[in-house]
Amino acid sequence: ISVSNPAECAALKEKFKVLWIDVAGLHETGVIEQFGALFGIDPLTLEDILHTGQRPKVEDFERYLFLSLQMLEFNRETGEISQEQLSVVLGSGWIITFQEKPGDMFDPVRHRIDSAGSKIRKHDADFLAYTLVDSVVDHYFSILEEIENRIDILDADLVATFSQESFNALNALKRELIMFRKAVWPLREIIGSVARDDFAVVGDLVEHYFRDVYDHVILVIDTVEVFREIVTSMHETWLAGVNNRMNEIMKFLTMIATIFMPLSFIAGVYGMNFKYMPELNLWWGYYAVLGLMAVIVLGFLKYYRSRRWY
Amino acid sequence: ISVSNPAECAALKEKFKVLWIDVAGLHETGVIEQFGALFGIDPLTLEDILHTGQRPKVEDFERYLFLSLQMLEFNRETGEISQEQLSVVLGSGWIITFQEKPGDMFDPVRHRIDSAGSKIRKHDADFLAYTLVDSVVDHYFSILEEIENRIDILDADLVATFSQESFNALNALKRELIMFRKAVWPLREIIGSVARDDFAVVGDLVEHYFRDVYDHVILVIDTVEVFREIVTSMHETWLAGVNNRMNEIMKFLTMIATIFMPLSFIAGVYGMNFKYMPELNLWWGYYAVLGLMAVIVLGFLKYYRSRRWY
Amino acid sequence: ISVSNPAECAALKEKFKVLWIDVAGLHETGVIEQFGALFGIDPLTLEDILHTGQRPKVEDFERYLFLSLQMLEFNRETGEISQEQLSVVLGSGWIITFQEKPGDMFDPVRHRIDSAGSKIRKHDADFLAYTLVDSVVDHYFSILEEIENRIDILDADLVATFSQESFNALNALKRELIMFRKAVWPLREIIGSVARDDFAVVGDLVEHYFRDVYDHVILVIDTVEVFREIVTSMHETWLAGVNNRMNEIMKFLTMIATIFMPLSFIAGVYGMNFKYMPELNLWWGYYAVLGLMAVIVLGFLKYYRSRRWY
Amino acid sequence: ISVSNPAECAALKEKFKVLWIDVAGLHETGVIEQFGALFGIDPLTLEDILHTGQRPKVEDFERYLFLSLQMLEFNRETGEISQEQLSVVLGSGWIITFQEKPGDMFDPVRHRIDSAGSKIRKHDADFLAYTLVDSVVDHYFSILEEIENRIDILDADLVATFSQESFNALNALKRELIMFRKAVWPLREIIGSVARDDFAVVGDLVEHYFRDVYDHVILVIDTVEVFREIVTSMHETWLAGVNNRMNEIMKFLTMIATIFMPLSFIAGVYGMNFKYMPELNLWWGYYAVLGLMAVIVLGFLKYYRSRRWY
Amino acid sequence: ISVSNPAECAALKEKFKVLWIDVAGLHETGVIEQFGALFGIDPLTLEDILHTGQRPKVEDFERYLFLSLQMLEFNRETGEISQEQLSVVLGSGWIITFQEKPGDMFDPVRHRIDSAGSKIRKHDADFLAYTLVDSVVDHYFSILEEIENRIDILDADLVATFSQESFNALNALKRELIMFRKAVWPLREIIGSVARDDFAVVGDLVEHYFRDVYDHVILVIDTVEVFREIVTSMHETWLAGVNNRMNEIMKFLTMIATIFMPLSFIAGVYGMNFKYMPELNLWWGYYAVLGLMAVIVLGFLKYYRSRRWY
């Protein structure tokens, strides 16, 4: 149900066993303050909700539990990860979520709520909170998959070209991983705290479910670390490849230069205009010099072959 | 109110519920000692106040709480961060702050104090202490923003030029981050201690507010770390760019050299002065040689094209 | 005994003191759910069993202990490590293991069970669990040996060629070690927990044995770390070798170029067509120039020898 | 007072409230053992005193406290840091210090003792111990200042020359910092222990003073870490500078080589001795070729300008 | 006394206050099992004794304490460190040590035992255990000295040659340090545990001595870390030196090439065979060209001097 006025929620609160209000967009500060008054939310919490770009955190206010997370979205075209703050206020029997923009990853959850007899319908608000947090964390995995794809593509690309472009793409990926880690890292502590500590509004069963989310968070963090190490090793491959390619270029230049310099020198010697150069008058002199040059070329080629330069 | 004599403060102390004395400039040791005597401040604390360049710390003296921080200021022209020590002595009902120089980030706080009915007026000295510390920490964020701007500018610059200048600017930035971290890192522990431990002069409510400051400090530290990683990755980009550029230069040199060396050699051969060189007398000899040279040039070009050198 | 129907297991459960059911392949979700119902396994556990690629973990459900590990297999041809999740559900008197694919490292354990009077026969299900986990961990050592072989081969290879191929092989090895560590690292905590904490289904004696497994896990982790450091140092050797080789190439080019350039220049001078060049008419001019050239060559050679270039 | 015989100390012990014996030089093992017997010092402590090059440590022997530190001295000429072990044995009412060599940083302390009415005179032996340890730690700061000077000088030097000498100086500095850290690092724990734990011979007040020393130690360690990071970044600057300079050199070589190679080739072509080369007989041929050459030179120069090579 | 049969030991056990049995060589499993039976050693311990290459560990079995260490030996010729596992089983009144091979670092201990009135004779078996462990740890210091010698030699070598050989020697040293650290690192925990925890068979006095060994272990670990950092900085010196040398080579090549290319070009111009080249007929043309060439050479030399290339 979409409502246009916070006051209506008060009525709804009475009516249903579990009430989920999803506020998308934080422009209308007034509306949010009305919610605050209605559900007895601390001003500090409201401030945390309004100031996005916060570090994820969990805070226990006896009457309710405040939880803020970063929802991440991978933009497949730019390859950038955008973040959006999700604030969850979980009371007993009600839950309010605040997002920066409409559009989210909760549609499957909504469907499950709509379908009669689903697990979510049977449980309390804390189970719904679990489902929402779980959706956010599960979405991290889909981003990790996107990143893995990009790594695979870049990996193939890198070996093929060693271009500055592929290096820059690699570096951009590295920064996305840095941002990702910054957003996910604090969750270790936060979800762990929800799973471990006794918060009034979180039942034992749901704590158990949160332990599962905790495992997922750890797996996400581990995977990010592994990706970072892989990106670092790709970086090293790139540098090694550039170094190697430089080696190849220099070898080629050296081979050509060292072969032709002596040849040109010999040609230069017999291009001198001295009056008395006996070789010039021999009828086989020209052919002898050509032969000498051929010997030099073969000698160098053999030398380079022996050093495995080609 | 600006007073010229510490003794006047004693009278003021009696008069107001909350007394804030802001001492700017630490030259007049005598004045500071008078304050010490008046408010019963330990000699060790006075020493800590006078010796600037200390590590931030918090110390509980039962009667009062001593807190020292580094106020940071970003000089937009030189790009350097200057630090100034702020010492806060918080008793019950009074607070004294010591700064190295006049001019600070507390003007907004002063305005709020002056405006009747503000939150600060209603609360005790500990709330004022929170407000001051919060101002200092909030100012860190504005410095972080400046640094982020510099990073963005440098990032664009780097890719364009790969000059030693941009590298030096990057390195200067790195050092600023090192200094920044050194100044901010101990705050994690210090503000955490204020927020967690039961100090006599800090009420429960203000402890709660300090928990908020603590979250900000963690966010500052996280952001500094992320910036450091980004600067490191920019550093790598620079090196990679220089390596790559070297590759380009060498490729170009190699292409020119390998093409002209054989050509010059051929010209040299037919510049020899041997009496018996049959080719020289052929009327099409010159054109045949020019043709041969053209074939060589095309061959090399094709080879380089196949290796994607241009 | 191989059974085709979970229901039969119920009967078996009554019959034997210790029952080990090994389920290879996780396609038939139905079968696994039947097991779950039969042995009273929590739905969350079943989910963990079915979703492979999990982080290793241990979870205590009073009635049983759930343990999941990664079985690693080194493919000697591709040099890749493949992982397969092993889930162990240990109750009192029964144990069920779930693998992704048939074929495992447990044949020696099966033989020991079959042979009358073996230690396994005498002990309870927890001892069997220990034996299975021990087999998995022991298999890690055989993989470490394979990796050590590869390191030795690569080490010899590296010094011989400094080719991009050997670098890539090195990098592949590095990634395998990253994957290996990711799979093994959590075991430190998990096996440690089994060895230390009092789980209902694990007896004191078997806890003692698990402490031994714990020592092995630590040794595996230490060895992986040492391998990583060795691979890093091989990486540095490679880079140093490439750098050094570049030096050699440039030295060679420089020697050849600096010797022949002056010679060619002298030849060029006496190839000029000026009318008045007195040297050209001297009968010993040609020989004097040749002598001069020889002196230049010897001078350069001496210079390079003095700088130890060859 | 300088005494020649340990036995005399026994008498002195009775006479004064606080007795400080400073033993400089550890050659005469016999003398040290006499002290040991006289003041009831454990043989293990005596061994620790005699074996210099130990890790700093603190040990509580009920009757006395044993403390060993490294006194560091910066040799301004060689730029090396020399260390000397200082062992402090602190009993109630007496304190014995052992140094490796005469000459130390305690002269100011001695002066303060000599001047009547000084703080040291009023306090017990533990305060003297604090004063001595404080002197040692304060001296670290003066070394840090020397190092900072060296860093500043090197920093200017580096940018100017990028020579191997400046790199070596940088590396020497790095090693000094490694040694420094090794000597100072354990103090964090040791001084912290003195300031925190309840040792019989250290009064509450002096514990308080030691907390101050502890803060200084932390500041020293932080500063050493910052210096290490700065030296690392200077190292990177050096490498970047060398890379950049190589780039400059190669650009210059490439410009000269690519311009003159085609020119020489053209000259070579018209130096060929073919009978039928029509251009040679044109009266404007020579000038046309010179013009062609000029065009080539200008073309290359324009190309390089467009790529910002000069 | 050297015995040929474990059974004899039973008798000996009764006879002496302290019994030390040193088993060198682990081939005869039977003998070791006899010892096990005789002294009531757990099968798990026996297994640990027989499987060498274990991680050092300590285990308390009430009746006895099991301790395993790695004895390291530096082979001065190959520069390699070989390890040998030492297992110590310490009961009350008896101690058994197991080594892989005969020949060890315990001869001084044996001498001290043989000499009447020595400290070892007066104390219990735990003191002997301390003496043995202390010998092993002290031997680490002698290895560290060897490594320090090698570092000094390599350091001198490095600066002189920058050859691939010296780099490889450096890398070999690095690996030895990695192995060393792996063997020594666990001792921190193990010896610490012996010194701290209350094991039945270790008296208070000997615990005190073990605290001393603990300090030594920490010092060994610290020193290894410092060596690793020094080796890393030597590695960087090597790379910097190679880079610098490359710079020198390129400078030299560039100087020669840029000077002679223009000269050769000029010679080439006047080597052209155009009919109408007025300069060729001037009697001072040749000398003018030689003069021009000299001017060019001097110009380049001045330019390079101004850039400090030589």
mmCIF file of C-alpha atoms in Angstrom, chain A residues 151 155 159 162 188 208-209 211-212 215-216 218-219 222-223 226 229-230 233-234 236-237 240-241 243-244 246-247 250-251 253-254 257-258 261-262 264-265 268-279 300 303-304 307-309, chain C residues 44 48 53-55 57 59 61 161-164 167-168 171 174-175 178-179 181-182 228 235 238-239 242 245-246 248-250 252-253 256-257 260-261 263-264 266-267 270-273 279-283 285-287 289-290 293:
data_model
loop_
_atom_site.group_PDB
_atom_site.id
_atom_site.type_symbol
_atom_site.label_atom_id
_atom_site.label_comp_id
_atom_site.label_asym_id
_atom_site.label_seq_id
_atom_site.Cartn_x
_atom_site.Cartn_y
_atom_site.Cartn_z
ATOM 1 C CA ILE A 151 38.369 -9.639 -14.073
ATOM 2 C CA ASP A 155 42.693 -10.927 -17.784
ATOM 3 C CA VAL A 159 47.800 -10.641 -22.078
ATOM 4 C CA PHE A 162 49.504 -4.692 -22.527
ATOM 5 C CA ARG A 188 31.351 -7.868 9.829
ATOM 6 C CA HIS A 208 19.984 -17.599 14.273
ATOM 7 C CA TYR A 209 19.131 -16.448 10.763
ATOM 8 C CA ARG A 211 24.221 -15.772 11.974
ATOM 9 C CA ASP A 212 23.711 -17.067 8.472
ATOM 10 C CA ASP A 215 28.618 -16.044 7.359
ATOM 11 C CA HIS A 216 27.680 -14.490 4.043
ATOM 12 C CA ILE A 218 32.473 -12.905 5.935
ATOM 13 C CA LEU A 219 32.412 -14.735 2.622
ATOM 14 C CA ASP A 222 37.031 -12.850 1.959
ATOM 15 C CA THR A 223 36.119 -12.772 -1.713
ATOM 16 C CA VAL A 226 40.925 -12.461 -2.901
ATOM 17 C CA GLU A 229 45.044 -9.934 -4.509
ATOM 18 C CA ILE A 230 44.157 -11.156 -8.002
ATOM 19 C CA SER A 233 48.812 -9.964 -9.451
ATOM 20 C CA MET A 234 47.266 -8.823 -12.754
ATOM 21 C CA GLU A 236 52.218 -7.249 -11.828
ATOM 22 C CA THR A 237 51.545 -9.278 -14.963
ATOM 23 C CA ALA A 240 56.095 -7.711 -16.373
ATOM 24 C CA GLY A 241 54.563 -7.810 -19.837
ATOM 25 C CA ASN A 243 59.070 -4.931 -19.343
ATOM 26 C CA ASN A 244 59.247 -8.028 -21.454
ATOM 27 C CA MET A 246 60.595 -3.588 -24.043
ATOM 28 C CA ASN A 247 63.138 -6.364 -23.950
ATOM 29 C CA MET A 250 65.476 -3.690 -27.706
ATOM 30 C CA LYS A 251 66.596 -7.105 -28.851
ATOM 31 C CA LEU A 253 66.784 -3.012 -32.520
ATOM 32 C CA THR A 254 70.078 -4.381 -31.286
ATOM 33 C CA ALA A 257 71.765 -2.234 -35.600
ATOM 34 C CA THR A 258 74.674 -4.507 -34.753
ATOM 35 C CA MET A 261 76.629 -1.006 -38.567
ATOM 36 C CA PRO A 262 79.702 -3.115 -39.426
ATOM 37 C CA SER A 264 77.876 0.047 -43.523
ATOM 38 C CA PHE A 265 81.312 0.686 -42.138
ATOM 39 C CA GLY A 268 82.136 3.244 -46.158
ATOM 40 C CA VAL A 269 85.779 2.167 -46.164
ATOM 41 C CA TYR A 270 85.630 1.216 -49.833
ATOM 42 C CA GLY A 271 83.767 4.418 -50.559
ATOM 43 C CA MET A 272 86.825 6.459 -49.522
ATOM 44 C CA ASN A 273 88.541 8.397 -52.279
ATOM 45 C CA PHE A 274 92.204 7.629 -51.512
ATOM 46 C CA LYS A 275 94.336 7.410 -54.614
ATOM 47 C CA TYR A 276 96.195 4.339 -53.475
ATOM 48 C CA MET A 277 93.728 1.667 -52.389
ATOM 49 C CA PRO A 278 94.996 -1.526 -54.041
ATOM 50 C CA GLU A 279 91.839 -3.555 -53.305
ATOM 51 C CA PHE A 300 75.921 -12.396 -35.960
ATOM 52 C CA TYR A 303 75.571 -15.604 -32.216
ATOM 53 C CA TYR A 304 72.050 -14.378 -31.618
ATOM 54 C CA ARG A 307 71.705 -16.651 -27.130
ATOM 55 C CA ARG A 308 68.147 -17.529 -28.109
ATOM 56 C CA TRP A 309 67.250 -14.030 -29.190
ATOM 57 C CA LEU C 44 19.260 -24.106 7.785
ATOM 58 C CA ASP C 48 24.158 -24.910 3.885
ATOM 59 C CA GLY C 53 30.973 -22.683 -2.344
ATOM 60 C CA GLN C 54 30.360 -21.756 1.285
ATOM 61 C CA ARG C 55 33.019 -20.682 3.720
ATOM 62 C CA LYS C 57 32.180 -23.516 9.211
ATOM 63 C CA GLU C 59 27.797 -25.098 13.965
ATOM 64 C CA PHE C 61 22.841 -27.875 17.064
ATOM 65 C CA THR C 161 64.733 -18.314 -19.637
ATOM 66 C CA PHE C 162 63.145 -15.265 -17.968
ATOM 67 C CA SER C 163 60.356 -15.703 -20.507
ATOM 68 C CA GLN C 164 56.855 -14.301 -20.196
ATOM 69 C CA PHE C 167 56.193 -15.491 -15.405
ATOM 70 C CA ASN C 168 52.632 -16.411 -16.242
ATOM 71 C CA ASN C 171 51.376 -15.961 -11.484
ATOM 72 C CA LYS C 174 50.288 -17.486 -6.976
ATOM 73 C CA ARG C 175 46.578 -17.512 -7.641
ATOM 74 C CA ILE C 178 45.478 -17.465 -2.897
ATOM 75 C CA MET C 179 42.600 -19.901 -3.477
ATOM 76 C CA ARG C 181 44.644 -20.046 1.561
ATOM 77 C CA LYS C 182 41.068 -18.862 1.248
ATOM 78 C CA ARG C 228 53.579 -17.251 -0.974
ATOM 79 C CA HIS C 235 58.626 -12.906 -8.935
ATOM 80 C CA TRP C 238 62.175 -12.701 -12.616
ATOM 81 C CA LEU C 239 61.891 -8.926 -12.707
ATOM 82 C CA VAL C 242 64.582 -9.129 -17.048
ATOM 83 C CA ARG C 245 69.055 -8.899 -19.379
ATOM 84 C CA MET C 246 67.962 -5.514 -20.647
ATOM 85 C CA GLU C 248 73.153 -6.793 -21.139
ATOM 86 C CA ILE C 249 71.358 -6.040 -24.383
ATOM 87 C CA MET C 250 71.929 -2.324 -24.025
ATOM 88 C CA PHE C 252 76.055 -4.910 -26.307
ATOM 89 C CA LEU C 253 74.244 -2.412 -28.511
ATOM 90 C CA ILE C 256 78.848 -2.075 -31.161
ATOM 91 C CA ALA C 257 77.310 1.328 -31.879
ATOM 92 C CA PHE C 260 81.368 1.669 -35.432
ATOM 93 C CA MET C 261 79.951 5.174 -35.402
ATOM 94 C CA LEU C 263 84.778 4.479 -37.744
ATOM 95 C CA SER C 264 81.965 5.120 -40.200
ATOM 96 C CA ILE C 266 86.119 8.663 -40.572
ATOM 97 C CA ALA C 267 85.327 6.605 -43.632
ATOM 98 C CA TYR C 270 87.522 10.476 -46.724
ATOM 99 C CA GLY C 271 84.561 9.672 -48.916
ATOM 100 C CA MET C 272 83.901 13.386 -49.434
ATOM 101 C CA ASN C 273 84.446 14.702 -52.904
ATOM 102 C CA GLU C 279 95.537 13.288 -47.481
ATOM 103 C CA LEU C 280 93.873 11.537 -50.364
ATOM 104 C CA ASN C 281 96.949 11.819 -52.524
ATOM 105 C CA LEU C 282 99.409 10.379 -50.020
ATOM 106 C CA TRP C 283 100.273 6.816 -50.880
ATOM 107 C CA GLY C 285 97.017 7.774 -46.415
ATOM 108 C CA TYR C 286 94.778 4.725 -46.746
ATOM 109 C CA TYR C 287 96.948 2.671 -44.428
ATOM 110 C CA VAL C 289 93.429 5.745 -41.753
ATOM 111 C CA LEU C 290 93.090 1.989 -41.297
ATOM 112 C CA MET C 293 90.601 3.024 -36.982
#
